[in-house]
Tab-separated table of N, CA and C in Angstrom:
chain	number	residue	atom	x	y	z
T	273	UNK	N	9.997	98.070	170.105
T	273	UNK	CA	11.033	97.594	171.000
T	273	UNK	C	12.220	98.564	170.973
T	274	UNK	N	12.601	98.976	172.465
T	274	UNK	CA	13.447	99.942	172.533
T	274	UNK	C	15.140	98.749	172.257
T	275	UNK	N	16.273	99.993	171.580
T	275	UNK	CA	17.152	99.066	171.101
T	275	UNK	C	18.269	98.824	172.773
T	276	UNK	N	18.861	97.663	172.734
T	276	UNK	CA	19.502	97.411	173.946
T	276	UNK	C	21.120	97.829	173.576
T	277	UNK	N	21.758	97.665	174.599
T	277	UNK	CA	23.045	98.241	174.956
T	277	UNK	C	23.052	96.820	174.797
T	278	UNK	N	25.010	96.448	174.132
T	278	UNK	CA	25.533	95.401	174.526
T	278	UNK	C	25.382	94.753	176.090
T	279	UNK	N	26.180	95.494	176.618
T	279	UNK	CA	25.505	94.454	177.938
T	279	UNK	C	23.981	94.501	178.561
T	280	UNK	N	22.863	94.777	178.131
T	280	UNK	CA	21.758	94.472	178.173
T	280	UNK	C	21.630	93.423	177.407
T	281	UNK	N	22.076	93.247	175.969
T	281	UNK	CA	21.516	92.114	175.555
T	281	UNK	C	22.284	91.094	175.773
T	282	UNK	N	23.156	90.879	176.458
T	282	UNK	CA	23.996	89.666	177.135
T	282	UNK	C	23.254	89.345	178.373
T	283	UNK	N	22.666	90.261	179.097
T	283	UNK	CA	21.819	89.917	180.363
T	283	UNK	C	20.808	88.972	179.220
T	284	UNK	N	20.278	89.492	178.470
T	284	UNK	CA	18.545	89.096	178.403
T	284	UNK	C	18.959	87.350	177.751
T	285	UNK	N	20.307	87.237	177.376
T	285	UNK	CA	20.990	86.685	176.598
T	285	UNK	C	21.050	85.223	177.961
T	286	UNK	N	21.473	85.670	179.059
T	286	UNK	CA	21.301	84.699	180.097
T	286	UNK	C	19.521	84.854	180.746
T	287	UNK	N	19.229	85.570	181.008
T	287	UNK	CA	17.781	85.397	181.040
T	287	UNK	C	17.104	84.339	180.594
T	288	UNK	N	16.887	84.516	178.691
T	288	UNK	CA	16.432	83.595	178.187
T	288	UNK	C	16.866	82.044	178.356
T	289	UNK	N	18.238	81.826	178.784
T	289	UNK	CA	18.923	80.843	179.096
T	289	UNK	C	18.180	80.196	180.108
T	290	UNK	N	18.181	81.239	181.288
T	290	UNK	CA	17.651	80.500	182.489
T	290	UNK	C	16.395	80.192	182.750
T	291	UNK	N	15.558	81.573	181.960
T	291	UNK	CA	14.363	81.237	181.982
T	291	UNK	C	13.666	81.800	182.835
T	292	UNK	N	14.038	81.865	183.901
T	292	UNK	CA	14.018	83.052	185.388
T	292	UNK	C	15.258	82.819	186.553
T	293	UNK	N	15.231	84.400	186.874
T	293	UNK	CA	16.521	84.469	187.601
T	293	UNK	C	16.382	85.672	188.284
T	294	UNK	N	17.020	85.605	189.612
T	294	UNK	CA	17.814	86.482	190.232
T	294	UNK	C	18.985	86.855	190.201
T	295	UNK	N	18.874	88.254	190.254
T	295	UNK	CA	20.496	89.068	190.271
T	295	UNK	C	21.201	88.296	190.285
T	296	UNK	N	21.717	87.413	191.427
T	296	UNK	CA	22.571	86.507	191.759
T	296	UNK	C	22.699	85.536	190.741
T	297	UNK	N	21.921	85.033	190.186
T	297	UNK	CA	21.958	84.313	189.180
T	297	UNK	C	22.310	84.169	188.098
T	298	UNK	N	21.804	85.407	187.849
T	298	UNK	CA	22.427	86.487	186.156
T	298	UNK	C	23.928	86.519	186.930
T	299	UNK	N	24.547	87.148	187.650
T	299	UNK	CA	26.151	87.290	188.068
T	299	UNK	C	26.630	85.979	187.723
T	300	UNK	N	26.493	85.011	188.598
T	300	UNK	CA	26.891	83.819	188.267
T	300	UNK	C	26.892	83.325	186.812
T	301	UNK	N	26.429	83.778	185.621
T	301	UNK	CA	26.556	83.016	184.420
T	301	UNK	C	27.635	83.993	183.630
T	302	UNK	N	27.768	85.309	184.464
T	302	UNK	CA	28.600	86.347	183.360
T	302	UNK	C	30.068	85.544	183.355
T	303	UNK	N	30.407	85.754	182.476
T	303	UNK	CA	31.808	84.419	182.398
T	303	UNK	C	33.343	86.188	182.572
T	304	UNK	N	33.181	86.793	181.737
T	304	UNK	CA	34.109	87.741	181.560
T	304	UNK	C	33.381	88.945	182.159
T	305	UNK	N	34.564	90.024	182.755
T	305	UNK	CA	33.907	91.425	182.982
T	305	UNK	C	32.738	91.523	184.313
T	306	UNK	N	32.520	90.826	185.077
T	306	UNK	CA	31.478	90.725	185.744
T	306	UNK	C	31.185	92.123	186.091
T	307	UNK	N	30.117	92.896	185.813
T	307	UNK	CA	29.861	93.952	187.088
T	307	UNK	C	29.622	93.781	188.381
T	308	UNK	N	30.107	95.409	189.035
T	308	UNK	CA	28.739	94.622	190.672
T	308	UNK	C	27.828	94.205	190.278
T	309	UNK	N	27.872	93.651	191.674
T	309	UNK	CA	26.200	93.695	191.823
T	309	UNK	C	24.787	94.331	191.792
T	310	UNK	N	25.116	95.603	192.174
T	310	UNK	CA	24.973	96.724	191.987
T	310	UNK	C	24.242	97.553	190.721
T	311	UNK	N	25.590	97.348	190.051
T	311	UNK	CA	25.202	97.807	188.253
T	311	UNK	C	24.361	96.683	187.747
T	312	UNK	N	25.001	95.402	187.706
T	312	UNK	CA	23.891	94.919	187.506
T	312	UNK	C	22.465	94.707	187.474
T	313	UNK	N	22.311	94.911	188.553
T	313	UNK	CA	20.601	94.813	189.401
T	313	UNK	C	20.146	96.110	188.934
T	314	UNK	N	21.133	97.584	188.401
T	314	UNK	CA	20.550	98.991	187.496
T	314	UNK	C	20.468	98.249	186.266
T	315	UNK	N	21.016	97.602	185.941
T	315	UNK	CA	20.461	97.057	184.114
T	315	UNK	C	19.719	96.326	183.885
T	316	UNK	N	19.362	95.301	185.090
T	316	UNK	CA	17.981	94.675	184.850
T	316	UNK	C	16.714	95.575	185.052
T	317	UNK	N	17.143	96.057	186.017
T	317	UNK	CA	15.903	97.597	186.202
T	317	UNK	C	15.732	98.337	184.835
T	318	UNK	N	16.724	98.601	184.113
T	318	UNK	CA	16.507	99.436	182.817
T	318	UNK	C	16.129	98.398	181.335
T	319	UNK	N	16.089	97.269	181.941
T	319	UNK	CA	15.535	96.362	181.020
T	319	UNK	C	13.924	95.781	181.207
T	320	UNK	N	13.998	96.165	182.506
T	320	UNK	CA	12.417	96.083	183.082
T	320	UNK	C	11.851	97.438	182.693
T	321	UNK	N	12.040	98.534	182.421
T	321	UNK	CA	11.632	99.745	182.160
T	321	UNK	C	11.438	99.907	180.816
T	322	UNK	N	12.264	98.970	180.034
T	322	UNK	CA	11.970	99.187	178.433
T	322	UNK	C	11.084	97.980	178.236
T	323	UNK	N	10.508	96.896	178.861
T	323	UNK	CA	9.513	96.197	178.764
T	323	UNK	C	9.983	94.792	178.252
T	324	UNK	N	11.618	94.667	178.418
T	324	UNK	CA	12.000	93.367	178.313
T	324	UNK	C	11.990	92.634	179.147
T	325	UNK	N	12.353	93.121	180.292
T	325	UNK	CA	11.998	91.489	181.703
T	325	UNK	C	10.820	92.100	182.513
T	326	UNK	N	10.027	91.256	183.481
T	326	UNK	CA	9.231	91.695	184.278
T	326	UNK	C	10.027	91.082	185.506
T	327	UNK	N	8.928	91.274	186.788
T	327	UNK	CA	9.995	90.362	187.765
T	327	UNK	C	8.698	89.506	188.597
T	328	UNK	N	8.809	89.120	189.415
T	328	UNK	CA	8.368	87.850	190.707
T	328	UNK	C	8.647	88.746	192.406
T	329	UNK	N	8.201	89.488	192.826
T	329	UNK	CA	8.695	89.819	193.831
T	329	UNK	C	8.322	89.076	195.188
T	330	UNK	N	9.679	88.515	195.513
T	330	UNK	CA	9.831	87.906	197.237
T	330	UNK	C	10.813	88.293	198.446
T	331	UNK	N	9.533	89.449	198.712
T	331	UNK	CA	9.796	90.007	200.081
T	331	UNK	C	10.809	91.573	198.954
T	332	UNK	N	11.702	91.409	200.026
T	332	UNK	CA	12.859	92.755	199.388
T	332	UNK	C	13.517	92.162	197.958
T	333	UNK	N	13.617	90.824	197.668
T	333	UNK	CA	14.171	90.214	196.538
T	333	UNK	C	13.160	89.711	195.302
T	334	UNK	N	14.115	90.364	193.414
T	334	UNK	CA	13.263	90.104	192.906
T	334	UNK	C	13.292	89.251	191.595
T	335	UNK	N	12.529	88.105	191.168
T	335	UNK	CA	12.831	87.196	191.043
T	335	UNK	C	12.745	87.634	189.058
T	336	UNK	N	13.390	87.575	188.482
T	336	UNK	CA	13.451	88.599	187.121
T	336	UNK	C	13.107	87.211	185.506
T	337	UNK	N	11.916	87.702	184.975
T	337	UNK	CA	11.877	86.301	183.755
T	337	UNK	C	11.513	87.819	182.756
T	338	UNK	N	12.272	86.916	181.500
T	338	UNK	CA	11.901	87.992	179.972
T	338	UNK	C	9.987	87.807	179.755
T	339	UNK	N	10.108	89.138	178.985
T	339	UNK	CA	8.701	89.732	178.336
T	339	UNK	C	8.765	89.207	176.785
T	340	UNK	N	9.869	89.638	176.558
T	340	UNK	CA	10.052	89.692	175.135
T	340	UNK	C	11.045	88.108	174.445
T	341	UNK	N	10.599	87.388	173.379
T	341	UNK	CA	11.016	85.903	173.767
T	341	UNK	C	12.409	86.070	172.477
T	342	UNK	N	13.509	85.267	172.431
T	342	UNK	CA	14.386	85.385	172.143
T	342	UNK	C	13.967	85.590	170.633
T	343	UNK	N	13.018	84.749	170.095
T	343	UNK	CA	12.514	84.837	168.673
T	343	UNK	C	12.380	86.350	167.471
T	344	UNK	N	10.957	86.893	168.749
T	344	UNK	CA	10.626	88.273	168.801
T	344	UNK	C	12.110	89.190	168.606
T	345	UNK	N	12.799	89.371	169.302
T	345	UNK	CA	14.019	90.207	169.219
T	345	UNK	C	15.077	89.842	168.197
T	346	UNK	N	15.197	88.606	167.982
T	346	UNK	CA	15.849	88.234	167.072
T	346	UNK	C	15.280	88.436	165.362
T	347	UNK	N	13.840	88.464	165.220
T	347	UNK	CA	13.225	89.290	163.970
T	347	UNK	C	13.922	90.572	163.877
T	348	UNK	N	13.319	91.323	164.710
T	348	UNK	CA	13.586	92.599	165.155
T	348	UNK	C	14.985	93.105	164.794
T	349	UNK	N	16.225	92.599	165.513
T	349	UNK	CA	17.294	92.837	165.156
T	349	UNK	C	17.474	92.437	163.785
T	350	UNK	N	17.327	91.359	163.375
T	350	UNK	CA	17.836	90.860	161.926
T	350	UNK	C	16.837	91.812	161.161
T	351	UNK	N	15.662	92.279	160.519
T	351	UNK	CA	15.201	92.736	160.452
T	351	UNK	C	16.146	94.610	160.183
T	352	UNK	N	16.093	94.627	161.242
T	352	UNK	CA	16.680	96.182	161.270
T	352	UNK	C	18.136	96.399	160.652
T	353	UNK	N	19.106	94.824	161.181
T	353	UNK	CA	20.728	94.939	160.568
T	353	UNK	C	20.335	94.584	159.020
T	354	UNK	N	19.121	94.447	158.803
T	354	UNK	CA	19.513	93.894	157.147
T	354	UNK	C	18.661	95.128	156.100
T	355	UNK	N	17.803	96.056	156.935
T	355	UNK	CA	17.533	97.263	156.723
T	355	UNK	C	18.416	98.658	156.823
T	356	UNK	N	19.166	97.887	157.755
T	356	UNK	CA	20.469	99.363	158.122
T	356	UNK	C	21.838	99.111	156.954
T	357	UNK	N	22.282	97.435	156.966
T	357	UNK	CA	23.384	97.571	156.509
T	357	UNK	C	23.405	97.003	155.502
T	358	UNK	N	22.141	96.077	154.625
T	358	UNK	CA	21.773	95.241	153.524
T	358	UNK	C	20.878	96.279	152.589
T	359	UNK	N	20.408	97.352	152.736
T	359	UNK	CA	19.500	97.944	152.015
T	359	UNK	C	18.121	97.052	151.447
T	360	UNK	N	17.864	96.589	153.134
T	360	UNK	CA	16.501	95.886	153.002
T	360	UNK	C	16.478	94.646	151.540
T	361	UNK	N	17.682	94.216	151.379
T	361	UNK	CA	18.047	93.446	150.359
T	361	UNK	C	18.554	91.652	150.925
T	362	UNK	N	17.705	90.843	151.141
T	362	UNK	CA	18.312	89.799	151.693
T	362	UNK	C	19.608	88.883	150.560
T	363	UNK	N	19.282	89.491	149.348
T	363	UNK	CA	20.247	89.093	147.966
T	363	UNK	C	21.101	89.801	148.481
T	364	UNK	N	21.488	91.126	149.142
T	364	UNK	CA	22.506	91.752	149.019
T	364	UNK	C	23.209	90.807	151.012
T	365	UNK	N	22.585	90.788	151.949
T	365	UNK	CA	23.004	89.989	152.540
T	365	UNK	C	23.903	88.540	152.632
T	366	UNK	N	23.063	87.896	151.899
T	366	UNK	CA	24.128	86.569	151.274
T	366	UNK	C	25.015	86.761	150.741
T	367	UNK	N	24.966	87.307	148.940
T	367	UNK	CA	26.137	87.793	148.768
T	367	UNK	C	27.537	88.294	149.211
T	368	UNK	N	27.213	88.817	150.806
T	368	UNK	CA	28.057	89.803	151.152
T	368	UNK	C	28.682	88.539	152.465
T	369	UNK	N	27.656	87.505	152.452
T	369	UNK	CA	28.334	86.084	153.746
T	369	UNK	C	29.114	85.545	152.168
T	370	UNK	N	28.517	84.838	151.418
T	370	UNK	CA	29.282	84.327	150.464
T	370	UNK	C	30.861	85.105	150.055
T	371	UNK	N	30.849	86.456	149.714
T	371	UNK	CA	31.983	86.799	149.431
T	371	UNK	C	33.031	87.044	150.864
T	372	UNK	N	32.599	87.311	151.463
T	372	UNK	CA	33.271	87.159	153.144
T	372	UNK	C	33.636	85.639	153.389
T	373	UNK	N	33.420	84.182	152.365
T	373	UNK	CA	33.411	83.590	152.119
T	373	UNK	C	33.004	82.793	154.061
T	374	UNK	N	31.869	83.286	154.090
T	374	UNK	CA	31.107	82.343	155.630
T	374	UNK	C	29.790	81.574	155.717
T	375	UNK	N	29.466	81.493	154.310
T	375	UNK	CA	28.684	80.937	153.898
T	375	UNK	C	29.341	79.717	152.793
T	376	UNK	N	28.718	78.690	152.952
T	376	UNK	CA	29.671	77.404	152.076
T	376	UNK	C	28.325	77.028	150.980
T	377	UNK	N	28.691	76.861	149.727
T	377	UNK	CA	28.067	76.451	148.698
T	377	UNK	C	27.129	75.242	148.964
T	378	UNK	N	27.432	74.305	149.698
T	378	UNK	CA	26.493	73.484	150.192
T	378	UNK	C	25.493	74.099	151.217
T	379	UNK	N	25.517	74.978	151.867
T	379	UNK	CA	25.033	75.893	152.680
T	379	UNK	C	23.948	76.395	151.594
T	380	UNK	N	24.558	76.789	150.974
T	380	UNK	CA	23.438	77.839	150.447
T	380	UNK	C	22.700	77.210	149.340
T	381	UNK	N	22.740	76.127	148.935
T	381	UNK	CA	22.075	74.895	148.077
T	381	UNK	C	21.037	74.535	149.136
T	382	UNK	N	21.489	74.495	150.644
T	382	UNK	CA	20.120	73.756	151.645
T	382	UNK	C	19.391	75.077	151.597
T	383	UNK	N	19.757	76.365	151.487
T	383	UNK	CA	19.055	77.675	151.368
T	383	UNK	C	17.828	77.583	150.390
T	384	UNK	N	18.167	77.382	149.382
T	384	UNK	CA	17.776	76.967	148.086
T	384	UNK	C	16.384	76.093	147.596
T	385	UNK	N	17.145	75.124	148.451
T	385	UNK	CA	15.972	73.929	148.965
T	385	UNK	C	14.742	74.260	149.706
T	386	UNK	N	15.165	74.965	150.661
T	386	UNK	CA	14.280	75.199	151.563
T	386	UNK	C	13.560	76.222	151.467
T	387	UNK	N	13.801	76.942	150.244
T	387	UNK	CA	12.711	78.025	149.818
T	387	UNK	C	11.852	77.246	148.808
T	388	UNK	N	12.743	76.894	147.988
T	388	UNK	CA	11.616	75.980	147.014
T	388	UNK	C	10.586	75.078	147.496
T	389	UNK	N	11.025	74.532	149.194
T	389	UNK	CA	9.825	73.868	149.710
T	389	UNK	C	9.212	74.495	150.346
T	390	UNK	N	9.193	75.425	150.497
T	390	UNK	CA	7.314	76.276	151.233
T	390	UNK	C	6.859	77.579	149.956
T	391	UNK	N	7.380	76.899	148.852
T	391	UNK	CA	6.552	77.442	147.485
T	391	UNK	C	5.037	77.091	147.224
């Protein structure tokens, strides 16, 4: 999986939301910053080219649903940020929510739990 640009993954981000959509559609959910229309409809194209959305075509208009499911990418990324900036260490991850103090001790007791139950 090729890596996305912030605003690519805010498109795929409403994508998955909608489930399928047209240009018009994706515009309508961008809350801040809207692009044209224009740019837009180039970033779904370059998201269709890296094999994240496919489309529905009707007539000159094209109707755009994801390839890749929010799950899949979300491995992927977590995966890679905890290989890039954790040293492939999920101990060194927590640690680093715990001392950033964004993780709460009861939090990480249900952590706890929930490893010990698929032992």
């Amino acid at each position: 999986m090729e890596k996305l640009t912030n605003k690519e993954e805010e498109i795929m981000h409403i994508l998955w939301k909608l489930e399928k959509a047209f240009v018009k559609d994706v515009l309508a959910e961008i809350k801040n910053d809207k692009p044209h229309y224009n740019t837009l409809s180039t970033i779904i194209r370059n998201l269709e080219e890296k094999g994240y959305v496919a489309y529905n075509a009707y007539g000159k208009t094209h109707q755009y649903y994801p390839m890749v499911s929010k799950e899949d990418y979300r491995k992927r990324f977590m995966n890679t940020a905890i290989s890039t900036y954790f040293n492939n260490s999920y101990k060194n991850m927590v640690s680093f929510f715990a001392k950033e103090e964004k993780i709460s001790i009861d939090e990480l007791k249900e952590i706890i739990s929930l490893i010990e139950e698929n032992k």
